[in-house]
PDB file of C-alpha atoms in Angstrom:
ATOM      1  CA  MET A   1      29.548  70.545  19.604  1.00 83.00           C
ATOM      2  CA  ASP A   2      26.882  71.031  22.256  1.00 88.00           C
ATOM      3  CA  PRO A   3      28.530  70.990  25.720  1.00 85.00           C
ATOM      4  CA  ALA A   4      25.268  69.891  27.330  1.00 88.00           C
ATOM      5  CA  ALA A   5      24.981  66.853  25.071  1.00 90.00           C
ATOM      6  CA  HIS A   6      28.700  66.055  25.148  1.00 92.00           C
ATOM      7  CA  PRO A   7      30.296  67.128  28.453  1.00 95.00           C
ATOM      8  CA  ALA A   8      34.065  67.573  28.498  1.00 95.00           C
ATOM      9  CA  ALA A   9      34.531  64.945  31.220  1.00 96.00           C
ATOM     10  CA  ALA A  10      32.741  62.312  29.122  1.00 96.00           C
ATOM     11  CA  LEU A  11      34.846  63.160  26.058  1.00 96.00           C
ATOM     12  CA  ALA A  12      38.031  62.978  28.135  1.00 96.00           C
ATOM     13  CA  ALA A  13      37.004  59.555  29.457  1.00 97.00           C
ATOM     14  CA  LEU A  14      36.344  58.281  25.926  1.00 96.00           C
ATOM     15  CA  TYR A  15      39.686  59.638  24.731  1.00 97.00           C
ATOM     16  CA  HIS A  16      41.413  57.842  27.623  1.00 97.00           C
ATOM     17  CA  GLN A  17      39.661  54.578  26.722  1.00 97.00           C
ATOM     18  CA  ARG A  18      40.739  54.978  23.110  1.00 97.00           C
ATOM     19  CA  TRP A  19      44.384  55.327  24.099  1.00 96.00           C
ATOM     20  CA  GLN A  20      44.155  52.331  26.411  1.00 96.00           C
ATOM     21  CA  ALA A  21      42.951  50.320  23.405  1.00 95.00           C
ATOM     22  CA  GLU A  22      45.721  51.742  21.175  1.00 95.00           C
ATOM     23  CA  THR A  23      48.474  50.878  23.646  1.00 94.00           C
ATOM     24  CA  GLY A  24      46.943  47.445  24.250  1.00 92.00           C
ATOM     25  CA  ILE A  25      47.031  46.702  20.523  1.00 91.00           C
ATOM     26  CA  ALA A  26      50.637  47.913  20.310  1.00 88.00           C
ATOM     27  CA  ASP A  27      51.562  45.638  23.229  1.00 87.00           C
ATOM     28  CA  LEU A  28      49.905  42.669  21.512  1.00 86.00           C
ATOM     29  CA  LYS A  29      51.763  43.366  18.277  1.00 83.00           C
ATOM     30  CA  THR A  30      55.059  43.447  20.175  1.00 80.00           C
ATOM     31  CA  THR A  31      54.225  40.189  21.973  1.00 81.00           C
ATOM     32  CA  VAL A  32      53.120  38.373  18.806  1.00 78.00           C
ATOM     33  CA  ARG A  33      56.177  39.618  16.922  1.00 73.00           C
ATOM     34  CA  GLY A  34      58.472  38.122  19.552  1.00 73.00           C
ATOM     35  CA  GLY A  35      59.392  41.140  21.639  1.00 70.00           C
ATOM     36  CA  PRO A  36      61.077  44.464  21.005  1.00 68.00           C
ATOM     37  CA  GLU A  37      64.427  42.824  20.225  1.00 72.00           C
ATOM     38  CA  VAL A  38      63.053  41.098  17.101  1.00 68.00           C
ATOM     39  CA  VAL A  39      63.436  43.187  13.948  1.00 69.00           C
ATOM     40  CA  LEU A  40      61.300  42.204  10.979  1.00 66.00           C
ATOM     41  CA  ARG A  41      62.746  43.111   7.595  1.00 74.00           C
ATOM     42  CA  SER A  42      62.189  41.843   4.091  1.00 71.00           C
ATOM     43  CA  LYS A  43      64.944  40.081   2.175  1.00 70.00           C
ATOM     44  CA  THR A  44      64.374  42.013  -1.038  1.00 69.00           C
ATOM     45  CA  PRO A  45      63.647  45.675  -1.893  1.00 64.00           C
ATOM     46  CA  THR A  46      60.133  44.717  -3.031  1.00 68.00           C
ATOM     47  CA  GLY A  47      59.320  43.162   0.330  1.00 64.00           C
ATOM     48  CA  CYS A  48      59.000  39.588  -0.988  1.00 62.00           C
TER      49      CYS A  48
END
């Protein structure tokens, strides 16, 4: 990768933004599910 075209600081900033999005999605999933105390499990081995 060409360091002039893709400076390390810019890549680090993009990586940080990616992880902010990842943790935001994880937070939404927890909220929609009902919180960390709610455990979702299927009633049968096949998941139905």
